[in-house]
Amino acid sequence: MSTELLEVLDRIVGRAGAGEGVEAYGVDETETSVSVYGGEVESLSSARTRGVGIRVVDGGRIGYAYAADTSEAALGDALDEARANAAVGTPDEANVLPGGGALPDMPELYDPAFAEATTEEKIDLALRLEAAARAGDKIKGIDAARYGDGERTAAIASTTGVRGAYRRADAFVMVEALAEADGATTSAYGLDVRRTPAALDVDAAAAEAAQRAARLLGGRKPASARIPVILDPFATASLLGVMAGGLVAEAVQKGRSLFADKVGERLGGDHLTLVDDGRLLDGLAAAPWDGEGVPTGRTALIDAGVLARFLHNTHSAVKDGVASTGNASRSGFKSPPGVSPSNLFLAPGPDGPEALLARAGTAFYCQQIMGVHSGANPVTGDVSVAAAGLMVRDGEFAESVREASVAGTIPGMLAGMVAIGSDLRFLPMGGGMGGVTLLVEGMTLSGA
C-alpha cells in the first residue's frame, strides 16, 4: 500500500515545472466503528478514505488543492487547480517547502496482529464493554458504549527531495456510564487505547467509567474558598489543550498568545517541564514525520520551569529564523499543513495520585471540567470553568461536589503547580494530550 501510494505521489511531483515547488501528500485509511446499547448492536460502520493533497509554491505564492479520486486525470486537475490558486496568492518569503531526503519510518506504529481481529470480535468487545459497565455499583444505565479502530497509511513526496511513508493502527473502547441515587444522575467516561483490538482492556475501561460516575453522586455546591486544587488526568489533558494554543509559534507571531515575549522567563518551579514529543510511541499522535515531511522529535517548551521555545512548522520557523520543530499538522489530505502539538505532556514526577492527595491534606479534587474552550482563554490566560469532583480531607476523598467552578490564570497555575503525578497517560483530546494528576495552589473554588 505504501509503495503504491508513493508511486502515485512521485508521478505528481514529476509534473513540476521549472522553478516550481510541488508537494504531494497522500492518505489511505480505513476506520471501523461499533456502537451498542442494551446488549444489541446499535450501529456498525466501516469506511475507507483515500486521497491526495497537492501544494504548489511558485514565487513565494502558495496554492492548495486535493482529489479524493486518485486517477491520473483527477490528480492532474488537482495539480492545475493548485497552480491556479497559487497564482492569486499573496507572496510571502516564508512560503517554502521543507528540504530533506528519504524520511525515517516507525514500524512499531503498526502491529500486524491488528489485521487479525474479525468484525465479530470487535462487536464482542463493544458488548462486553457495555455489560461490564452496567454491572458497576450504582450504575443505572449507559449513555454510549463504543469500539473503534483505524488503520492509516500516510505518504509524502516533493520537489525538494522529501519522500517517505508510514503506517499506523490503533483501536479503542469508550463508554459513558450513568450513576443514579436519590433521583440524581451523574456520568463519566472510561476508555482504553491500544495498537491492537486484542490488547484492549474492556474491564478496566468499564470500571473507570463506573467508579468515576458513582463517586460524584450526592454532590453539593461548595463554599467559596481559595484552596489547593488537584486536577485528575482528564482535567489536566483538557487544560493542556487550551494552553497549547498559546505555545504555537503562529499564535505568537499573530499576537494571540499570552506567552509572547516570554522566552527565557521563569514560569514555574524546576520540576515543571512541558514537552512535545512526536516520536513518543506511547503517545496517540506518534509519527516519524509531520504533515509536511519534517522528522518529528522531542521539544521541551518549558524546561525546568523556564519557557524555552514554541512549536513550529516550516512557515512559522522561516519567519522566526529557526528550525521547524516538526509540528506541521493536517486533519487529512483535504487541508494544507497548519501547526499544532503532537504528544504534549508534563514530565511526570516521582509520586502517584495518593501521595499528592496526602500532600494536599485539604483540597478540591477536580474530576470534570466543563466549557473549557469558552472558559479558558489562551490569549489573556484567564481560566474560569465549571467543575465537578470531590473534596479531599486529611488526604482522603470526602464528599462530592457539583455545580462548582474553579478560577485562576494560566500563569498562576504554572507558578502554583507544586507537584506533578507519576500517572501519565495519553488521552484523545486535541491529538495526544498527556493526562496526569496535578496539585495546583492559588486557584479559587466557588459554587456556580
Short mmCIF file of C-alpha atoms in Angstrom, two decimals:
data_model
loop_
_atom_site.label_atom_id
_atom_site.label_comp_id
_atom_site.label_asym_id
_atom_site.label_seq_id
_atom_site.Cartn_x
_atom_site.Cartn_y
_atom_site.Cartn_z
CA MET A 1 0.00 0.00 0.00
CA SER A 2 2.82 2.43 0.95
CA THR A 3 4.77 1.74 -2.25
CA GLU A 4 1.69 2.15 -4.43
CA LEU A 5 0.76 5.45 -2.79
CA LEU A 6 4.31 6.77 -3.06
CA GLU A 7 4.41 5.95 -6.76
CA VAL A 8 1.22 8.00 -7.24
CA LEU A 9 2.84 10.94 -5.44
CA ASP A 10 6.06 10.59 -7.44
CA ARG A 11 4.13 10.98 -10.68
CA ILE A 12 2.54 14.21 -9.42
CA VAL A 13 5.87 15.68 -8.32
CA GLY A 14 7.35 14.66 -11.68
CA ARG A 15 4.98 17.10 -13.38
CA ALA A 16 6.50 20.14 -11.63
CA GLY A 17 7.53 22.95 -13.92
CA ALA A 18 10.85 24.80 -13.89
CA GLY A 19 11.28 26.77 -10.65
CA GLU A 20 8.04 25.41 -9.28
CA GLY A 21 7.83 23.65 -5.90
CA VAL A 22 5.33 20.77 -5.71
CA GLU A 23 4.46 18.66 -2.68
CA ALA A 24 2.04 15.73 -2.77
CA TYR A 25 0.61 14.27 0.44
CA GLY A 26 -1.43 11.08 0.31
CA VAL A 27 -3.57 9.24 2.83
CA ASP A 28 -5.20 5.83 2.66
CA GLU A 29 -7.14 4.93 5.79
CA THR A 30 -9.90 2.62 6.95
CA GLU A 31 -11.99 3.22 10.06
CA THR A 32 -14.43 0.90 11.82
CA SER A 33 -16.95 1.91 14.48
CA VAL A 34 -19.32 -0.25 16.55
CA SER A 35 -21.91 1.23 18.93
CA VAL A 36 -24.02 -0.97 21.18
CA TYR A 37 -26.95 -0.39 23.52
CA GLY A 38 -28.92 -2.77 25.67
CA GLY A 39 -26.87 -5.75 24.54
CA GLU A 40 -27.63 -5.10 20.88
CA VAL A 41 -25.60 -3.58 18.07
CA GLU A 42 -26.91 -0.06 17.55
CA SER A 43 -24.66 0.76 14.57
CA LEU A 44 -21.73 -0.75 12.71
CA SER A 45 -19.82 1.16 10.07
CA SER A 46 -16.60 0.80 8.14
CA ALA A 47 -15.27 3.34 5.70
CA ARG A 48 -12.15 3.71 3.56
CA THR A 49 -10.86 7.15 2.66
CA ARG A 50 -8.15 7.71 0.08
CA GLY A 51 -6.91 10.91 -1.48
CA VAL A 52 -4.06 13.26 -2.25
CA GLY A 53 -3.45 16.89 -1.33
CA ILE A 54 -1.17 18.97 -3.56
CA ARG A 55 0.71 22.08 -2.50
CA VAL A 56 2.32 24.31 -5.13
CA VAL A 57 4.82 27.07 -4.27
CA ASP A 58 5.77 29.47 -7.04
CA GLY A 59 7.46 32.82 -6.47
CA GLY A 60 6.52 32.86 -2.77
CA ARG A 61 2.87 32.29 -3.62
CA ILE A 62 1.22 29.13 -2.38
CA GLY A 63 -1.78 27.21 -3.68
CA TYR A 64 -3.51 24.04 -2.48
CA ALA A 65 -5.99 21.58 -3.92
CA TYR A 66 -6.90 17.95 -3.34
CA ALA A 67 -8.53 14.99 -5.02
CA ALA A 68 -10.31 12.01 -3.49
CA ASP A 69 -10.11 10.33 -6.88
CA THR A 70 -6.55 9.13 -7.46
CA SER A 71 -6.89 8.59 -11.19
CA GLU A 72 -4.28 10.32 -13.36
CA ALA A 73 -6.88 12.68 -14.79
CA ALA A 74 -8.26 13.75 -11.38
CA LEU A 75 -4.78 14.30 -9.94
CA GLY A 76 -3.78 16.30 -13.00
CA ASP A 77 -6.84 18.51 -12.50
CA ALA A 78 -5.95 18.97 -8.80
CA LEU A 79 -2.39 19.99 -9.71
CA ASP A 80 -3.74 22.54 -12.20
CA GLU A 81 -6.14 23.88 -9.57
CA ALA A 82 -3.33 24.22 -7.01
CA ARG A 83 -1.31 26.18 -9.59
CA ALA A 84 -4.28 28.44 -10.27
CA ASN A 85 -4.78 29.04 -6.55
CA ALA A 86 -1.08 29.89 -6.15
CA ALA A 87 -1.32 32.43 -8.96
CA VAL A 88 -3.72 34.58 -6.93
CA GLY A 89 -1.99 34.08 -3.57
CA THR A 90 -0.09 36.74 -1.66
CA PRO A 91 3.71 36.43 -1.94
CA ASP A 92 5.40 35.50 1.34
CA GLU A 93 9.10 34.67 1.59
CA ALA A 94 8.23 32.15 4.32
CA ASN A 95 6.20 30.11 1.82
CA VAL A 96 8.75 27.40 1.13
CA LEU A 97 8.72 23.62 1.08
CA PRO A 98 10.96 21.91 3.64
CA GLY A 99 14.07 20.27 2.32
CA GLY A 100 15.30 16.83 3.16
CA GLY A 101 15.54 13.38 1.66
CA ALA A 102 14.36 9.90 2.49
CA LEU A 103 12.27 10.07 5.67
CA PRO A 104 12.52 7.77 8.69
CA ASP A 105 9.88 5.16 9.47
CA MET A 106 8.45 3.98 12.79
CA PRO A 107 7.43 0.37 12.13
CA GLU A 108 6.39 -0.02 15.79
CA LEU A 109 3.28 2.04 15.00
CA TYR A 110 1.75 -0.89 13.14
CA ASP A 111 1.28 -4.31 14.73
CA PRO A 112 0.36 -6.98 12.14
CA ALA A 113 -1.92 -8.53 14.77
CA PHE A 114 -4.24 -5.54 14.22
CA ALA A 115 -5.49 -7.09 10.98
CA GLU A 116 -6.29 -10.41 12.62
CA ALA A 117 -9.34 -9.13 14.51
CA THR A 118 -12.65 -10.10 12.92
CA THR A 119 -15.79 -7.97 12.84
CA GLU A 120 -17.41 -10.41 15.27
CA GLU A 121 -14.56 -9.93 17.73
CA LYS A 122 -14.89 -6.15 17.52
CA ILE A 123 -18.63 -6.38 18.20
CA ASP A 124 -17.92 -8.67 21.14
CA LEU A 125 -15.53 -6.10 22.63
CA ALA A 126 -18.24 -3.41 22.49
CA LEU A 127 -20.86 -5.73 24.02
CA ARG A 128 -18.51 -6.83 26.79
CA LEU A 129 -17.66 -3.22 27.49
CA GLU A 130 -21.30 -2.24 27.93
CA ALA A 131 -22.10 -5.28 30.07
CA ALA A 132 -19.14 -4.67 32.36
CA ALA A 133 -20.03 -1.01 32.82
CA ARG A 134 -23.68 -1.80 33.57
CA ALA A 135 -22.54 -4.21 36.28
CA GLY A 136 -20.82 -1.41 38.18
CA ASP A 137 -22.08 -0.39 41.62
CA LYS A 138 -24.84 2.28 41.44
CA ILE A 139 -24.75 2.25 37.64
CA LYS A 140 -28.25 2.64 36.23
CA GLY A 141 -27.51 2.93 32.56
CA ILE A 142 -25.12 3.56 29.72
CA ASP A 143 -25.22 6.62 27.51
CA ALA A 144 -22.70 5.30 24.98
CA ALA A 145 -20.56 2.21 24.55
CA ARG A 146 -18.33 2.09 21.52
CA TYR A 147 -15.49 0.25 19.87
CA GLY A 148 -13.46 1.98 17.16
CA ASP A 149 -10.30 1.46 15.18
CA GLY A 150 -8.32 2.94 12.32
CA GLU A 151 -5.55 1.84 10.00
CA ARG A 152 -3.79 4.67 8.21
CA THR A 153 -1.03 4.93 5.64
CA ALA A 154 0.42 8.41 5.06
CA ALA A 155 2.95 9.26 2.35
CA ILE A 156 4.63 12.40 1.06
CA ALA A 157 6.92 13.40 -1.81
CA SER A 158 8.14 16.78 -3.01
CA THR A 159 10.43 18.50 -5.44
CA THR A 160 12.84 19.25 -2.56
CA GLY A 161 13.58 15.54 -2.20
CA VAL A 162 11.31 14.76 0.74
CA ARG A 163 9.98 11.23 0.31
CA GLY A 164 8.57 8.69 2.75
CA ALA A 165 5.60 6.71 4.03
CA TYR A 166 4.48 5.11 7.26
CA ARG A 167 1.59 3.07 8.55
CA ARG A 168 -0.07 3.05 11.95
CA ALA A 169 -3.08 1.35 13.50
CA ASP A 170 -4.99 1.96 16.73
CA ALA A 171 -8.04 0.55 18.44
CA PHE A 172 -10.07 1.95 21.30
CA VAL A 173 -13.09 1.36 23.52
CA MET A 174 -15.03 4.15 25.17
CA VAL A 175 -18.03 4.05 27.50
CA GLU A 176 -20.06 6.70 29.31
CA ALA A 177 -21.68 5.28 32.43
CA LEU A 178 -24.67 6.82 34.24
CA ALA A 179 -24.91 6.50 38.02
CA GLU A 180 -28.09 7.31 39.96
CA ALA A 181 -29.07 7.81 43.60
CA ASP A 182 -31.87 9.76 45.31
CA GLY A 183 -33.17 10.99 41.98
CA ALA A 184 -29.83 12.50 40.91
CA THR A 185 -27.75 11.26 37.98
CA THR A 186 -24.07 11.62 37.26
CA SER A 187 -21.99 10.42 34.33
CA ALA A 188 -18.36 9.75 33.50
CA TYR A 189 -16.21 8.25 30.76
CA GLY A 190 -13.83 5.34 30.75
CA LEU A 191 -11.60 4.41 27.84
CA ASP A 192 -8.66 2.40 26.65
CA VAL A 193 -6.49 2.84 23.53
CA ARG A 194 -4.08 0.21 22.16
CA ARG A 195 -2.30 -0.83 18.98
CA THR A 196 -4.49 -3.93 18.52
CA PRO A 197 -8.07 -4.88 19.45
CA ALA A 198 -6.83 -7.93 21.35
CA ALA A 199 -4.80 -5.73 23.71
CA LEU A 200 -7.78 -3.61 24.79
CA ASP A 201 -8.78 -3.90 28.45
CA VAL A 202 -12.57 -3.50 28.37
CA ASP A 203 -12.94 -4.35 32.07
CA ALA A 204 -10.56 -1.56 33.08
CA ALA A 205 -12.35 0.97 30.84
CA ALA A 206 -15.76 -0.06 32.23
CA ALA A 207 -14.54 0.06 35.83
CA GLU A 208 -13.05 3.50 35.27
CA ALA A 209 -16.34 4.89 33.95
CA ALA A 210 -18.40 3.27 36.72
CA GLN A 211 -16.12 4.40 39.52
CA ARG A 212 -15.83 7.96 38.25
CA ALA A 213 -19.61 8.29 37.77
CA ALA A 214 -20.60 6.74 41.12
CA ARG A 215 -18.26 8.78 43.27
CA LEU A 216 -19.84 12.02 42.07
CA LEU A 217 -23.28 11.06 43.46
CA GLY A 218 -24.70 13.19 46.25
CA GLY A 219 -22.73 16.26 45.29
CA ARG A 220 -23.42 19.68 46.75
CA LYS A 221 -22.37 23.18 45.89
CA PRO A 222 -19.16 24.06 47.67
CA ALA A 223 -18.45 27.09 49.77
CA SER A 224 -16.14 29.55 48.05
CA ALA A 225 -12.54 29.16 49.10
CA ARG A 226 -9.02 29.61 47.90
CA ILE A 227 -7.68 26.10 48.38
CA PRO A 228 -5.35 23.70 46.57
CA VAL A 229 -6.88 22.05 43.52
CA ILE A 230 -5.95 18.55 42.40
CA LEU A 231 -6.64 18.05 38.71
CA ASP A 232 -7.21 14.47 37.64
CA PRO A 233 -5.67 13.28 34.35
CA PHE A 234 -8.78 14.05 32.25
CA ALA A 235 -8.98 17.61 33.60
CA THR A 236 -5.25 18.15 33.10
CA ALA A 237 -5.43 16.98 29.49
CA SER A 238 -8.30 19.38 28.79
CA LEU A 239 -6.42 22.37 30.19
CA LEU A 240 -3.23 21.40 28.35
CA GLY A 241 -5.24 21.59 25.14
CA VAL A 242 -6.04 25.23 25.89
CA MET A 243 -2.51 26.07 26.97
CA ALA A 244 -1.15 24.53 23.78
CA GLY A 245 -2.88 27.22 21.74
CA GLY A 246 -0.55 29.82 23.23
CA LEU A 247 2.59 27.77 22.62
CA VAL A 248 2.20 27.56 18.85
CA ALA A 249 4.51 29.98 17.07
CA GLU A 250 1.83 31.05 14.61
CA ALA A 251 -0.29 32.33 17.52
CA VAL A 252 2.72 34.16 18.95
CA GLN A 253 3.50 35.78 15.59
CA LYS A 254 -0.10 36.97 15.27
CA GLY A 255 -0.16 38.40 18.81
CA ARG A 256 -2.62 35.80 20.06
CA SER A 257 -0.54 34.22 22.82
CA LEU A 258 -0.03 35.16 26.45
CA PHE A 259 3.46 33.63 26.14
CA ALA A 260 4.69 36.14 23.53
CA ASP A 261 7.99 37.83 24.52
CA LYS A 262 8.40 35.50 27.50
CA VAL A 263 11.03 33.08 26.16
CA GLY A 264 13.71 32.78 28.83
CA GLU A 265 11.37 33.81 31.64
CA ARG A 266 10.72 31.54 34.62
CA LEU A 267 7.11 30.32 34.67
CA GLY A 268 7.30 27.66 37.38
CA GLY A 269 9.49 25.51 39.57
CA ASP A 270 12.40 23.34 38.47
CA HIS A 271 10.08 20.31 38.45
CA LEU A 272 7.93 21.88 35.70
CA THR A 273 8.88 20.61 32.25
CA LEU A 274 6.36 20.66 29.39
CA VAL A 275 7.32 18.51 26.42
CA ASP A 276 6.02 17.87 22.92
CA ASP A 277 7.32 14.57 21.55
CA GLY A 278 6.03 13.36 18.20
CA ARG A 279 8.16 10.20 18.34
CA LEU A 280 6.93 9.00 21.72
CA LEU A 281 5.45 5.56 20.99
CA ASP A 282 3.01 5.71 23.90
CA GLY A 283 1.51 8.93 22.54
CA LEU A 284 -1.65 8.91 20.46
CA ALA A 285 -0.13 11.30 17.89
CA ALA A 286 3.17 9.46 17.37
CA ALA A 287 4.52 9.64 13.81
CA PRO A 288 8.01 9.56 12.26
CA TRP A 289 7.47 12.88 10.45
CA ASP A 290 4.97 15.71 10.48
CA GLY A 291 2.39 16.89 7.95
CA GLU A 292 4.99 18.32 5.57
CA GLY A 293 7.74 15.70 5.93
CA VAL A 294 9.90 17.15 8.70
CA PRO A 295 11.09 14.44 11.12
CA THR A 296 9.36 14.66 14.48
CA GLY A 297 11.22 14.82 17.77
CA ARG A 298 11.25 15.92 21.39
CA THR A 299 10.82 19.64 22.10
CA ALA A 300 10.95 20.99 25.64
CA LEU A 301 8.64 24.02 25.58
CA ILE A 302 9.03 24.75 29.27
CA ASP A 303 12.33 23.37 30.53
CA ALA A 304 12.83 23.13 34.30
CA GLY A 305 10.38 25.97 34.81
CA VAL A 306 11.71 28.30 32.09
CA LEU A 307 9.87 29.00 28.81
CA ALA A 308 12.28 27.66 26.19
CA ARG A 309 10.64 27.85 22.77
CA PHE A 310 7.48 27.46 20.69
CA LEU A 311 6.15 24.86 18.26
CA HIS A 312 6.88 25.44 14.58
CA ASN A 313 6.06 24.23 11.13
CA THR A 314 8.26 25.33 8.24
CA HIS A 315 6.37 28.56 7.58
CA SER A 316 6.49 29.87 11.16
CA ALA A 317 10.10 28.66 11.54
CA VAL A 318 11.27 30.61 8.48
CA LYS A 319 9.53 33.70 9.83
CA ASP A 320 11.41 33.39 13.12
CA GLY A 321 14.69 32.29 11.55
CA VAL A 322 14.73 28.97 13.43
CA ALA A 323 14.36 25.30 12.53
CA SER A 324 10.97 23.64 12.38
CA THR A 325 10.14 21.51 15.41
CA GLY A 326 8.30 19.01 13.19
CA ASN A 327 4.83 20.14 14.24
CA ALA A 328 3.14 20.70 10.87
CA SER A 329 -0.29 19.17 11.24
CA ARG A 330 -3.08 18.11 8.91
CA SER A 331 -6.55 16.81 9.59
CA GLY A 332 -6.26 14.80 6.38
CA PHE A 333 -5.36 15.20 2.74
CA LYS A 334 -8.03 17.89 2.30
CA SER A 335 -6.16 20.54 4.28
CA PRO A 336 -2.77 22.23 3.90
CA PRO A 337 -0.43 21.94 6.86
CA GLY A 338 -1.02 24.09 9.92
CA VAL A 339 0.87 23.83 13.19
CA SER A 340 -0.19 22.12 16.41
CA PRO A 341 1.15 19.94 19.23
CA SER A 342 1.68 16.21 18.77
CA ASN A 343 2.07 14.37 22.09
CA LEU A 344 2.05 17.22 24.63
CA PHE A 345 2.65 16.35 28.27
CA LEU A 346 4.09 17.43 31.59
CA ALA A 347 7.12 15.39 32.56
CA PRO A 348 5.79 13.11 35.32
CA GLY A 349 7.05 13.38 38.86
CA PRO A 350 8.00 10.61 41.28
CA ASP A 351 4.76 10.36 43.28
CA GLY A 352 1.41 8.76 42.49
CA PRO A 353 -2.05 10.31 42.96
CA GLU A 354 -2.39 9.03 46.54
CA ALA A 355 0.78 10.82 47.56
CA LEU A 356 -0.48 14.05 46.03
CA LEU A 357 -3.75 13.77 47.97
CA ALA A 358 -1.82 13.18 51.17
CA ARG A 359 0.44 16.14 50.46
CA ALA A 360 -2.54 18.44 49.83
CA GLY A 361 -4.37 17.46 53.01
CA THR A 362 -7.44 19.58 52.28
CA ALA A 363 -8.16 20.29 48.61
CA PHE A 364 -10.70 20.10 45.81
CA TYR A 365 -10.19 17.11 43.51
CA CYS A 366 -11.34 18.32 40.10
CA GLN A 367 -12.56 15.29 38.15
CA GLN A 368 -14.55 17.05 35.43
CA ILE A 369 -14.27 20.46 33.86
CA MET A 370 -16.93 21.78 31.51
CA GLY A 371 -16.88 24.60 28.98
CA VAL A 372 -13.10 24.68 28.88
CA HIS A 373 -12.89 26.26 25.43
CA SER A 374 -15.13 29.16 26.40
CA GLY A 375 -13.89 29.43 29.98
CA ALA A 376 -10.13 29.28 29.41
CA ASN A 377 -8.55 31.95 27.22
CA PRO A 378 -5.10 31.22 25.69
CA VAL A 379 -4.68 34.92 24.83
CA THR A 380 -5.42 36.54 28.20
CA GLY A 381 -4.61 33.48 30.29
CA ASP A 382 -7.83 33.76 32.30
CA VAL A 383 -9.41 30.47 33.43
CA SER A 384 -12.92 30.09 34.86
CA VAL A 385 -14.56 26.76 34.18
CA ALA A 386 -17.43 24.74 35.59
CA ALA A 387 -16.27 21.72 37.55
CA ALA A 388 -17.35 18.62 39.45
CA GLY A 389 -15.32 16.44 41.75
CA LEU A 390 -14.73 15.65 45.37
CA MET A 391 -13.37 17.34 48.44
CA VAL A 392 -10.17 15.94 49.86
CA ARG A 393 -9.86 15.96 53.65
CA ASP A 394 -6.92 14.60 55.59
CA GLY A 395 -5.57 13.27 52.31
CA GLU A 396 -8.64 11.14 51.53
CA PHE A 397 -11.62 11.56 49.23
CA ALA A 398 -14.60 13.05 51.14
CA GLU A 399 -17.95 14.50 49.97
CA SER A 400 -18.65 15.03 46.28
CA VAL A 401 -19.02 18.47 44.78
CA ARG A 402 -21.20 19.64 41.91
CA GLU A 403 -22.19 22.97 40.33
CA ALA A 404 -18.80 24.36 41.19
CA SER A 405 -16.33 26.49 39.30
CA VAL A 406 -12.57 26.82 39.52
CA ALA A 407 -10.88 30.04 38.53
CA GLY A 408 -7.37 31.37 38.14
CA THR A 409 -4.95 32.20 35.37
CA ILE A 410 -2.67 30.03 33.25
CA PRO A 411 0.46 31.82 34.52
CA GLY A 412 -0.85 31.43 38.06
CA MET A 413 -1.49 27.73 37.53
CA LEU A 414 2.02 27.19 36.17
CA ALA A 415 3.57 29.06 39.08
CA GLY A 416 1.32 27.24 41.56
CA MET A 417 1.97 23.75 40.16
CA VAL A 418 3.63 22.31 43.24
CA ALA A 419 3.55 18.58 42.33
CA ILE A 420 3.12 16.53 39.15
CA GLY A 421 1.95 12.94 39.48
CA SER A 422 3.62 9.86 38.03
CA ASP A 423 0.41 8.56 36.40
CA LEU A 424 0.94 9.93 32.87
CA ARG A 425 -1.45 8.58 30.23
CA PHE A 426 -2.35 9.95 26.83
CA LEU A 427 -5.93 10.93 26.08
CA PRO A 428 -7.57 11.73 22.73
CA MET A 429 -8.06 15.45 23.35
CA GLY A 430 -6.73 17.64 20.54
CA GLY A 431 -4.36 14.97 19.25
CA GLY A 432 -2.45 13.37 22.08
CA MET A 433 -2.69 15.35 25.31
CA GLY A 434 -0.93 13.86 28.32
CA GLY A 435 -3.16 13.42 31.33
CA VAL A 436 -1.53 13.38 34.76
CA THR A 437 -2.62 14.18 38.30
CA LEU A 438 -1.61 17.73 39.28
CA LEU A 439 -1.52 19.57 42.58
CA VAL A 440 -2.02 23.29 41.97
CA GLU A 441 -2.13 26.06 44.55
CA GLY A 442 -3.59 29.52 44.14
CA MET A 443 -6.90 28.72 42.43
CA THR A 444 -10.35 29.64 43.69
CA LEU A 445 -13.19 27.16 44.17
CA SER A 446 -16.72 28.53 44.27
CA GLY A 447 -20.33 27.39 43.94
CA ALA A 448 -21.50 28.03 40.40
#
